[in-house]
Amino acid sequence: MSIHAVLGGTGGTGSAVLRCLLSSQIPDLTINVLVRTKSKLLKAIPKLESISSAIVNIFEAPITNEDALQACVSGASTIYLCIGTNNATRNNDIAVTTATRLLAALEYSRKVHGPEYKVPVILFNRSMGLNSDIKFLPADFVKRFTQWAMWCLFEDLLKAAELYAKAEGHGLLTFITADPPAMMAANGTEATGYKLIQRGKAAPTLNYADFGRAMVELGQRREEFGGKIVGVSATGAVRLEVLVNLQRLLLGLKTRLMPF
């Protein structure tokens, strides 16, 4: 039995990962999903509980619910971190809170199972804006400005990454960082193509549907990408949502310029 745990299944990344898993050929697949609102998840994917290609368990609870989180990740070989926000607001700590709770749950699992504990691979959704080895097309200054404007969001991601890297060093997990550019079409289901890169140039935008597929692929290739930072670049058409992303950037800029 292969257990995949998705933490946060109602957002663009989580729903894309779920759709990819449901259409995958992973044998004996069990999918555990932790969401705050089950009805919202089933509205996005109506046939989730009746699908025949996998066993699906839905845990309705916040990330702070220790029992639900432990049950969701127990025995999981692959854990997708899809709890997050695109809004850079001051005192944002979603990534760090998720990391702290998840690491505690895994420590508990290792204590309970002892030598039988199976090290899971953690897929961490970060941002290409933090990746110094990949350049945006057409202009890299866009990335530098984004780093400056979205510092509240990026600082939280960097702190969480440090926690996961430290836990990997202690043998608790295998850690893979997935860096997408600006994400588009949160409710879209059409994947148009992507590629995994670790350095070089990348397209500035990516469909959520393609990123979900990339996350699942990275999990399946854990032996190759364990402990690495991997960028995801679009190779096909991307539906641009300029207004939505501009609003997010302006919010980050406003937060940056506001006095403490």
PDB file of C-alpha atoms in Angstrom:
ATOM      1  CA  MET A   1       0.000   0.000   0.000  1.00  0.00           C
ATOM      2  CA  SER A   2       1.294   3.460  -0.960  1.00  0.00           C
ATOM      3  CA  ILE A   3       0.006   6.267   1.248  1.00  0.00           C
ATOM      4  CA  HIS A   4       0.199   9.846  -0.018  1.00  0.00           C
ATOM      5  CA  ALA A   5      -0.792  12.659   2.359  1.00  0.00           C
ATOM      6  CA  VAL A   6      -1.922  16.037   1.042  1.00  0.00           C
ATOM      7  CA  LEU A   7      -1.896  18.828   3.614  1.00  0.00           C
ATOM      8  CA  GLY A   8      -4.265  21.449   2.239  1.00  0.00           C
ATOM      9  CA  GLY A   9      -6.439  20.144  -0.579  1.00  0.00           C
ATOM     10  CA  THR A  10      -8.726  23.042  -1.461  1.00  0.00           C
ATOM     11  CA  GLY A  11      -6.237  25.566  -2.854  1.00  0.00           C
ATOM     12  CA  GLY A  12      -4.776  25.651  -6.329  1.00  0.00           C
ATOM     13  CA  THR A  13      -1.755  23.469  -5.539  1.00  0.00           C
ATOM     14  CA  GLY A  14      -3.552  20.969  -3.317  1.00  0.00           C
ATOM     15  CA  SER A  15      -6.415  20.373  -5.741  1.00  0.00           C
ATOM     16  CA  ALA A  16      -3.959  20.020  -8.640  1.00  0.00           C
ATOM     17  CA  VAL A  17      -1.938  17.437  -6.707  1.00  0.00           C
ATOM     18  CA  LEU A  18      -5.107  15.528  -5.855  1.00  0.00           C
ATOM     19  CA  ARG A  19      -6.313  15.453  -9.462  1.00  0.00           C
ATOM     20  CA  CYS A  20      -2.940  14.186 -10.595  1.00  0.00           C
ATOM     21  CA  LEU A  21      -2.871  11.457  -7.934  1.00  0.00           C
ATOM     22  CA  LEU A  22      -6.397  10.343  -8.830  1.00  0.00           C
ATOM     23  CA  SER A  23      -5.407   9.922 -12.470  1.00  0.00           C
ATOM     24  CA  SER A  24      -2.039   8.316 -11.715  1.00  0.00           C
ATOM     25  CA  GLN A  25      -1.079   4.686 -12.088  1.00  0.00           C
ATOM     26  CA  ILE A  26       0.381   4.394  -8.585  1.00  0.00           C
ATOM     27  CA  PRO A  27      -0.578   0.870  -7.413  1.00  0.00           C
ATOM     28  CA  ASP A  28      -2.535   0.299  -4.180  1.00  0.00           C
ATOM     29  CA  LEU A  29      -2.832   4.037  -3.638  1.00  0.00           C
ATOM     30  CA  THR A  30      -4.304   5.561  -0.483  1.00  0.00           C
ATOM     31  CA  ILE A  31      -4.730   9.334  -0.366  1.00  0.00           C
ATOM     32  CA  ASN A  32      -5.090  11.102   2.978  1.00  0.00           C
ATOM     33  CA  VAL A  33      -6.220  14.732   2.758  1.00  0.00           C
ATOM     34  CA  LEU A  34      -6.193  17.281   5.571  1.00  0.00           C
ATOM     35  CA  VAL A  35      -8.517  20.247   4.941  1.00  0.00           C
ATOM     36  CA  ARG A  36     -10.249  22.838   7.067  1.00  0.00           C
ATOM     37  CA  THR A  37     -13.538  22.488   5.164  1.00  0.00           C
ATOM     38  CA  LYS A  38     -14.553  19.152   3.667  1.00  0.00           C
ATOM     39  CA  SER A  39     -17.535  20.604   1.800  1.00  0.00           C
ATOM     40  CA  LYS A  40     -15.247  23.023  -0.049  1.00  0.00           C
ATOM     41  CA  LEU A  41     -13.011  20.138  -1.109  1.00  0.00           C
ATOM     42  CA  LEU A  42     -15.926  18.047  -2.382  1.00  0.00           C
ATOM     43  CA  LYS A  43     -17.312  21.040  -4.264  1.00  0.00           C
ATOM     44  CA  ALA A  44     -13.997  21.348  -6.104  1.00  0.00           C
ATOM     45  CA  ILE A  45     -13.667  17.590  -6.714  1.00  0.00           C
ATOM     46  CA  PRO A  46     -17.234  16.160  -6.417  1.00  0.00           C
ATOM     47  CA  LYS A  47     -16.350  12.511  -7.093  1.00  0.00           C
ATOM     48  CA  LEU A  48     -13.408  12.420  -4.699  1.00  0.00           C
ATOM     49  CA  GLU A  49     -14.944   9.968  -2.232  1.00  0.00           C
ATOM     50  CA  SER A  50     -16.420   7.684  -4.897  1.00  0.00           C
ATOM     51  CA  ILE A  51     -13.323   7.325  -7.040  1.00  0.00           C
ATOM     52  CA  SER A  52     -12.331   3.692  -7.651  1.00  0.00           C
ATOM     53  CA  SER A  53      -8.640   4.222  -8.470  1.00  0.00           C
ATOM     54  CA  ALA A  54      -7.641   4.951  -4.860  1.00  0.00           C
ATOM     55  CA  ILE A  55      -8.791   4.864  -1.251  1.00  0.00           C
ATOM     56  CA  VAL A  56      -9.435   8.444  -0.107  1.00  0.00           C
ATOM     57  CA  ASN A  57      -9.566   9.507   3.547  1.00  0.00           C
ATOM     58  CA  ILE A  58     -10.559  13.096   4.320  1.00  0.00           C
ATOM     59  CA  PHE A  59      -9.571  14.667   7.653  1.00  0.00           C
ATOM     60  CA  GLU A  60     -11.473  17.865   8.370  1.00  0.00           C
ATOM     61  CA  ALA A  61      -9.376  19.885  10.782  1.00  0.00           C
ATOM     62  CA  PRO A  62      -6.846  22.735  10.964  1.00  0.00           C
ATOM     63  CA  ILE A  63      -3.128  21.979  10.901  1.00  0.00           C
ATOM     64  CA  THR A  64      -3.056  22.640  14.655  1.00  0.00           C
ATOM     65  CA  ASN A  65      -5.231  19.558  15.363  1.00  0.00           C
ATOM     66  CA  GLU A  66      -2.587  17.063  16.499  1.00  0.00           C
ATOM     67  CA  ASP A  67      -4.769  13.950  16.310  1.00  0.00           C
ATOM     68  CA  ALA A  68      -6.019  14.665  12.788  1.00  0.00           C
ATOM     69  CA  LEU A  69      -2.550  15.557  11.530  1.00  0.00           C
ATOM     70  CA  GLN A  70      -0.954  12.445  13.020  1.00  0.00           C
ATOM     71  CA  ALA A  71      -3.667  10.252  11.508  1.00  0.00           C
ATOM     72  CA  CYS A  72      -3.268  11.938   8.119  1.00  0.00           C
ATOM     73  CA  VAL A  73       0.508  11.448   7.836  1.00  0.00           C
ATOM     74  CA  SER A  74       0.801   8.123   9.645  1.00  0.00           C
ATOM     75  CA  GLY A  75       2.530   5.627   7.377  1.00  0.00           C
ATOM     76  CA  ALA A  76       2.695   8.083   4.474  1.00  0.00           C
ATOM     77  CA  SER A  77       5.524   7.595   1.998  1.00  0.00           C
ATOM     78  CA  THR A  78       4.924  11.006   0.400  1.00  0.00           C
ATOM     79  CA  ILE A  79       3.633  14.217   1.976  1.00  0.00           C
ATOM     80  CA  TYR A  80       2.652  17.246  -0.102  1.00  0.00           C
ATOM     81  CA  LEU A  81       2.758  20.602   1.678  1.00  0.00           C
ATOM     82  CA  CYS A  82      -0.044  22.622   0.079  1.00  0.00           C
ATOM     83  CA  ILE A  83      -1.016  24.837   3.005  1.00  0.00           C
ATOM     84  CA  GLY A  84      -0.001  28.393   2.246  1.00  0.00           C
ATOM     85  CA  THR A  85      -0.900  31.836   1.013  1.00  0.00           C
ATOM     86  CA  ASN A  86       0.006  34.098  -1.900  1.00  0.00           C
ATOM     87  CA  ASN A  87      -0.594  37.226   0.157  1.00  0.00           C
ATOM     88  CA  ALA A  88       2.447  38.809   1.781  1.00  0.00           C
ATOM     89  CA  THR A  89       1.101  40.187   5.041  1.00  0.00           C
ATOM     90  CA  ARG A  90       3.121  41.139   8.094  1.00  0.00           C
ATOM     91  CA  ASN A  91       3.547  38.431  10.739  1.00  0.00           C
ATOM     92  CA  ASN A  92       2.681  35.695   8.247  1.00  0.00           C
ATOM     93  CA  ASP A  93       3.838  32.364   9.700  1.00  0.00           C
ATOM     94  CA  ILE A  94       1.772  29.757   7.843  1.00  0.00           C
ATOM     95  CA  ALA A  95       4.788  27.840   6.525  1.00  0.00           C
ATOM     96  CA  VAL A  96       6.574  27.801   9.879  1.00  0.00           C
ATOM     97  CA  THR A  97       3.423  26.779  11.759  1.00  0.00           C
ATOM     98  CA  THR A  98       2.844  23.926   9.309  1.00  0.00           C
ATOM     99  CA  ALA A  99       6.471  22.816   9.594  1.00  0.00           C
ATOM    100  CA  THR A 100       6.437  22.868  13.390  1.00  0.00           C
ATOM    101  CA  ARG A 101       3.227  20.833  13.597  1.00  0.00           C
ATOM    102  CA  LEU A 102       4.230  18.348  10.908  1.00  0.00           C
ATOM    103  CA  LEU A 103       7.681  17.713  12.372  1.00  0.00           C
ATOM    104  CA  ALA A 104       6.123  17.078  15.787  1.00  0.00           C
ATOM    105  CA  ALA A 105       3.723  14.567  14.197  1.00  0.00           C
ATOM    106  CA  LEU A 106       6.582  12.778  12.435  1.00  0.00           C
ATOM    107  CA  GLU A 107       8.678  12.679  15.611  1.00  0.00           C
ATOM    108  CA  TYR A 108       5.720  11.074  17.369  1.00  0.00           C
ATOM    109  CA  SER A 109       5.347   8.539  14.567  1.00  0.00           C
ATOM    110  CA  ARG A 110       9.049   7.660  14.717  1.00  0.00           C
ATOM    111  CA  LYS A 111       8.801   7.195  18.475  1.00  0.00           C
ATOM    112  CA  VAL A 112       5.771   4.911  18.131  1.00  0.00           C
ATOM    113  CA  HIS A 113       7.114   2.796  15.268  1.00  0.00           C
ATOM    114  CA  GLY A 114      10.760   2.686  16.304  1.00  0.00           C
ATOM    115  CA  PRO A 115      12.918   0.754  13.813  1.00  0.00           C
ATOM    116  CA  GLU A 116       9.832   0.200  11.631  1.00  0.00           C
ATOM    117  CA  TYR A 117       9.494   3.938  10.996  1.00  0.00           C
ATOM    118  CA  LYS A 118       9.491   4.675   7.269  1.00  0.00           C
ATOM    119  CA  VAL A 119      11.115   7.960   6.282  1.00  0.00           C
ATOM    120  CA  PRO A 120       8.651   9.988   4.157  1.00  0.00           C
ATOM    121  CA  VAL A 121       9.531  12.377   1.361  1.00  0.00           C
ATOM    122  CA  ILE A 122       8.292  15.919   1.955  1.00  0.00           C
ATOM    123  CA  LEU A 123       7.358  18.046  -1.072  1.00  0.00           C
ATOM    124  CA  PHE A 124       7.755  21.694  -0.058  1.00  0.00           C
ATOM    125  CA  ASN A 125       6.034  24.321  -2.225  1.00  0.00           C
ATOM    126  CA  ARG A 126       8.356  27.330  -2.116  1.00  0.00           C
ATOM    127  CA  SER A 127       8.903  29.996  -4.837  1.00  0.00           C
ATOM    128  CA  MET A 128      11.238  30.542  -7.755  1.00  0.00           C
ATOM    129  CA  GLY A 129      11.636  34.061  -6.435  1.00  0.00           C
ATOM    130  CA  LEU A 130      13.991  32.564  -3.829  1.00  0.00           C
ATOM    131  CA  ASN A 131      16.005  30.475  -6.284  1.00  0.00           C
ATOM    132  CA  SER A 132      19.349  32.097  -7.172  1.00  0.00           C
ATOM    133  CA  ASP A 133      20.189  29.382  -9.734  1.00  0.00           C
ATOM    134  CA  ILE A 134      17.216  30.096 -12.004  1.00  0.00           C
ATOM    135  CA  LYS A 135      16.560  33.254 -13.978  1.00  0.00           C
ATOM    136  CA  PHE A 136      13.140  34.469 -15.061  1.00  0.00           C
ATOM    137  CA  LEU A 137      12.353  35.287 -18.664  1.00  0.00           C
ATOM    138  CA  PRO A 138      12.285  37.920 -20.015  1.00  0.00           C
ATOM    139  CA  ALA A 139      13.803  40.042 -17.235  1.00  0.00           C
ATOM    140  CA  ASP A 140      15.467  39.002 -13.987  1.00  0.00           C
ATOM    141  CA  PHE A 141      14.761  42.391 -12.377  1.00  0.00           C
ATOM    142  CA  VAL A 142      11.150  41.228 -11.948  1.00  0.00           C
ATOM    143  CA  LYS A 143      12.352  38.501  -9.597  1.00  0.00           C
ATOM    144  CA  ARG A 144      14.495  40.905  -7.601  1.00  0.00           C
ATOM    145  CA  PHE A 145      11.600  43.319  -7.185  1.00  0.00           C
ATOM    146  CA  THR A 146       9.312  40.462  -6.167  1.00  0.00           C
ATOM    147  CA  GLN A 147      11.814  39.345  -3.526  1.00  0.00           C
ATOM    148  CA  TRP A 148      11.823  42.855  -2.082  1.00  0.00           C
ATOM    149  CA  ALA A 149       8.053  43.388  -2.185  1.00  0.00           C
ATOM    150  CA  MET A 150       7.078  39.912  -0.931  1.00  0.00           C
ATOM    151  CA  TRP A 151       9.643  39.699   1.867  1.00  0.00           C
ATOM    152  CA  CYS A 152       7.050  38.791   4.547  1.00  0.00           C
ATOM    153  CA  LEU A 153       5.957  35.745   2.569  1.00  0.00           C
ATOM    154  CA  PHE A 154       9.465  34.689   1.556  1.00  0.00           C
ATOM    155  CA  GLU A 155      10.895  35.046   5.064  1.00  0.00           C
ATOM    156  CA  ASP A 156       8.303  32.581   6.360  1.00  0.00           C
ATOM    157  CA  LEU A 157       9.180  30.118   3.585  1.00  0.00           C
ATOM    158  CA  LEU A 158      12.907  30.378   4.276  1.00  0.00           C
ATOM    159  CA  LYS A 159      12.443  29.760   7.997  1.00  0.00           C
ATOM    160  CA  ALA A 160      10.256  26.720   7.306  1.00  0.00           C
ATOM    161  CA  ALA A 161      12.821  25.343   4.840  1.00  0.00           C
ATOM    162  CA  GLU A 162      15.496  25.577   7.529  1.00  0.00           C
ATOM    163  CA  LEU A 163      13.351  23.488   9.870  1.00  0.00           C
ATOM    164  CA  TYR A 164      12.804  20.782   7.249  1.00  0.00           C
ATOM    165  CA  ALA A 165      16.479  20.713   6.277  1.00  0.00           C
ATOM    166  CA  LYS A 166      17.491  20.282   9.915  1.00  0.00           C
ATOM    167  CA  ALA A 167      14.970  17.447  10.342  1.00  0.00           C
ATOM    168  CA  GLU A 168      16.330  15.789   7.201  1.00  0.00           C
ATOM    169  CA  GLY A 169      19.785  15.899   8.736  1.00  0.00           C
ATOM    170  CA  HIS A 170      18.396  13.991  11.723  1.00  0.00           C
ATOM    171  CA  GLY A 171      16.946  11.290   9.478  1.00  0.00           C
ATOM    172  CA  LEU A 172      13.305  12.210  10.087  1.00  0.00           C
ATOM    173  CA  LEU A 173      12.408  12.853   6.444  1.00  0.00           C
ATOM    174  CA  THR A 174      13.616  13.350   2.897  1.00  0.00           C
ATOM    175  CA  PHE A 175      13.134  16.945   1.790  1.00  0.00           C
ATOM    176  CA  ILE A 176      12.486  18.177  -1.774  1.00  0.00           C
ATOM    177  CA  THR A 177      11.876  21.856  -2.496  1.00  0.00           C
ATOM    178  CA  ALA A 178       9.709  22.649  -5.530  1.00  0.00           C
ATOM    179  CA  ASP A 179      10.088  26.222  -6.824  1.00  0.00           C
ATOM    180  CA  PRO A 180       7.384  27.477  -9.211  1.00  0.00           C
ATOM    181  CA  PRO A 181       7.248  30.945 -10.816  1.00  0.00           C
ATOM    182  CA  ALA A 182       4.057  33.034 -10.721  1.00  0.00           C
ATOM    183  CA  MET A 183       1.137  30.597 -10.573  1.00  0.00           C
ATOM    184  CA  MET A 184      -1.894  30.899 -12.839  1.00  0.00           C
ATOM    185  CA  ALA A 185      -5.350  29.322 -13.263  1.00  0.00           C
ATOM    186  CA  ALA A 186      -5.956  28.125  -9.704  1.00  0.00           C
ATOM    187  CA  ASN A 187      -9.248  26.536 -10.749  1.00  0.00           C
ATOM    188  CA  GLY A 188      -7.971  25.217 -14.064  1.00  0.00           C
ATOM    189  CA  THR A 189      -7.634  21.517 -14.791  1.00  0.00           C
ATOM    190  CA  GLU A 190      -5.765  21.621 -18.109  1.00  0.00           C
ATOM    191  CA  ALA A 191      -2.048  20.835 -17.959  1.00  0.00           C
ATOM    192  CA  THR A 192      -0.099  22.127 -20.961  1.00  0.00           C
ATOM    193  CA  GLY A 193       3.400  20.940 -20.095  1.00  0.00           C
ATOM    194  CA  TYR A 194       6.281  21.573 -17.712  1.00  0.00           C
ATOM    195  CA  LYS A 195       9.906  20.690 -17.122  1.00  0.00           C
ATOM    196  CA  LEU A 196      12.032  20.258 -14.011  1.00  0.00           C
ATOM    197  CA  ILE A 197      15.155  22.418 -13.861  1.00  0.00           C
ATOM    198  CA  GLN A 198      17.836  23.107 -11.262  1.00  0.00           C
ATOM    199  CA  ARG A 199      19.608  25.976 -13.005  1.00  0.00           C
ATOM    200  CA  GLY A 200      19.272  28.136 -16.092  1.00  0.00           C
ATOM    201  CA  LYS A 201      16.276  30.052 -17.427  1.00  0.00           C
ATOM    202  CA  ALA A 202      12.600  29.510 -16.758  1.00  0.00           C
ATOM    203  CA  ALA A 203       9.269  30.826 -17.961  1.00  0.00           C
ATOM    204  CA  PRO A 204       7.835  33.495 -15.607  1.00  0.00           C
ATOM    205  CA  THR A 205       4.429  31.800 -15.193  1.00  0.00           C
ATOM    206  CA  LEU A 206       3.057  28.284 -14.702  1.00  0.00           C
ATOM    207  CA  ASN A 207      -0.377  26.646 -14.580  1.00  0.00           C
ATOM    208  CA  TYR A 208      -1.389  25.168 -11.235  1.00  0.00           C
ATOM    209  CA  ALA A 209      -2.372  21.978 -13.049  1.00  0.00           C
ATOM    210  CA  ASP A 210       1.180  21.549 -14.313  1.00  0.00           C
ATOM    211  CA  PHE A 211       2.686  22.301 -10.909  1.00  0.00           C
ATOM    212  CA  GLY A 212       0.512  19.600  -9.328  1.00  0.00           C
ATOM    213  CA  ARG A 213       1.861  17.078 -11.825  1.00  0.00           C
ATOM    214  CA  ALA A 214       5.409  18.231 -11.149  1.00  0.00           C
ATOM    215  CA  MET A 215       4.973  17.766  -7.395  1.00  0.00           C
ATOM    216  CA  VAL A 216       3.758  14.190  -7.875  1.00  0.00           C
ATOM    217  CA  GLU A 217       6.622  13.425 -10.259  1.00  0.00           C
ATOM    218  CA  LEU A 218       9.177  14.752  -7.797  1.00  0.00           C
ATOM    219  CA  GLY A 219       7.729  12.524  -5.106  1.00  0.00           C
ATOM    220  CA  GLN A 220       8.040   9.509  -7.382  1.00  0.00           C
ATOM    221  CA  ARG A 221      11.660  10.426  -8.157  1.00  0.00           C
ATOM    222  CA  ARG A 222      12.709  10.886  -4.529  1.00  0.00           C
ATOM    223  CA  GLU A 223      15.949   8.946  -4.943  1.00  0.00           C
ATOM    224  CA  GLU A 224      17.065  11.404  -7.647  1.00  0.00           C
ATOM    225  CA  PHE A 225      15.853  14.662  -6.138  1.00  0.00           C
ATOM    226  CA  GLY A 226      15.994  14.022  -2.377  1.00  0.00           C
ATOM    227  CA  GLY A 227      17.576  16.969  -0.561  1.00  0.00           C
ATOM    228  CA  LYS A 228      17.527  19.166  -3.667  1.00  0.00           C
ATOM    229  CA  ILE A 229      15.829  22.368  -4.808  1.00  0.00           C
ATOM    230  CA  VAL A 230      14.036  21.953  -8.130  1.00  0.00           C
ATOM    231  CA  GLY A 231      12.451  24.622 -10.297  1.00  0.00           C
ATOM    232  CA  VAL A 232       9.343  23.976 -12.390  1.00  0.00           C
ATOM    233  CA  SER A 233       9.065  25.818 -15.720  1.00  0.00           C
ATOM    234  CA  ALA A 234       6.173  25.857 -18.164  1.00  0.00           C
ATOM    235  CA  THR A 235       6.687  24.364 -21.625  1.00  0.00           C
ATOM    236  CA  GLY A 236       3.176  25.015 -22.922  1.00  0.00           C
ATOM    237  CA  ALA A 237       0.609  27.796 -22.951  1.00  0.00           C
ATOM    238  CA  VAL A 238      -0.207  29.475 -19.631  1.00  0.00           C
ATOM    239  CA  ARG A 239      -3.443  31.343 -19.007  1.00  0.00           C
ATOM    240  CA  LEU A 240      -2.307  34.710 -17.690  1.00  0.00           C
ATOM    241  CA  GLU A 241      -4.088  36.313 -14.738  1.00  0.00           C
ATOM    242  CA  VAL A 242      -2.332  39.650 -14.647  1.00  0.00           C
ATOM    243  CA  LEU A 243      -4.836  41.463 -12.409  1.00  0.00           C
ATOM    244  CA  VAL A 244      -4.845  38.781  -9.687  1.00  0.00           C
ATOM    245  CA  ASN A 245      -1.058  38.651  -9.474  1.00  0.00           C
ATOM    246  CA  LEU A 246      -0.746  42.439  -9.624  1.00  0.00           C
ATOM    247  CA  GLN A 247      -3.095  42.733  -6.650  1.00  0.00           C
ATOM    248  CA  ARG A 248      -0.937  40.288  -4.677  1.00  0.00           C
ATOM    249  CA  LEU A 249       2.215  42.210  -5.543  1.00  0.00           C
ATOM    250  CA  LEU A 250       0.629  45.529  -4.557  1.00  0.00           C
ATOM    251  CA  LEU A 251      -0.442  44.056  -1.214  1.00  0.00           C
ATOM    252  CA  GLY A 252       3.131  42.923  -0.612  1.00  0.00           C
ATOM    253  CA  LEU A 253       4.429  46.348  -1.606  1.00  0.00           C
ATOM    254  CA  LYS A 254       1.969  48.058   0.733  1.00  0.00           C
ATOM    255  CA  THR A 255       3.072  45.798   3.596  1.00  0.00           C
ATOM    256  CA  ARG A 256       6.718  46.494   2.782  1.00  0.00           C
ATOM    257  CA  LEU A 257       6.250  50.258   2.901  1.00  0.00           C
ATOM    258  CA  MET A 258       3.996  50.348   5.957  1.00  0.00           C
ATOM    259  CA  PRO A 259       5.651  51.485   9.199  1.00  0.00           C
ATOM    260  CA  PHE A 260       5.787  48.893  11.982  1.00  0.00           C
TER     261      PHE A 260
END
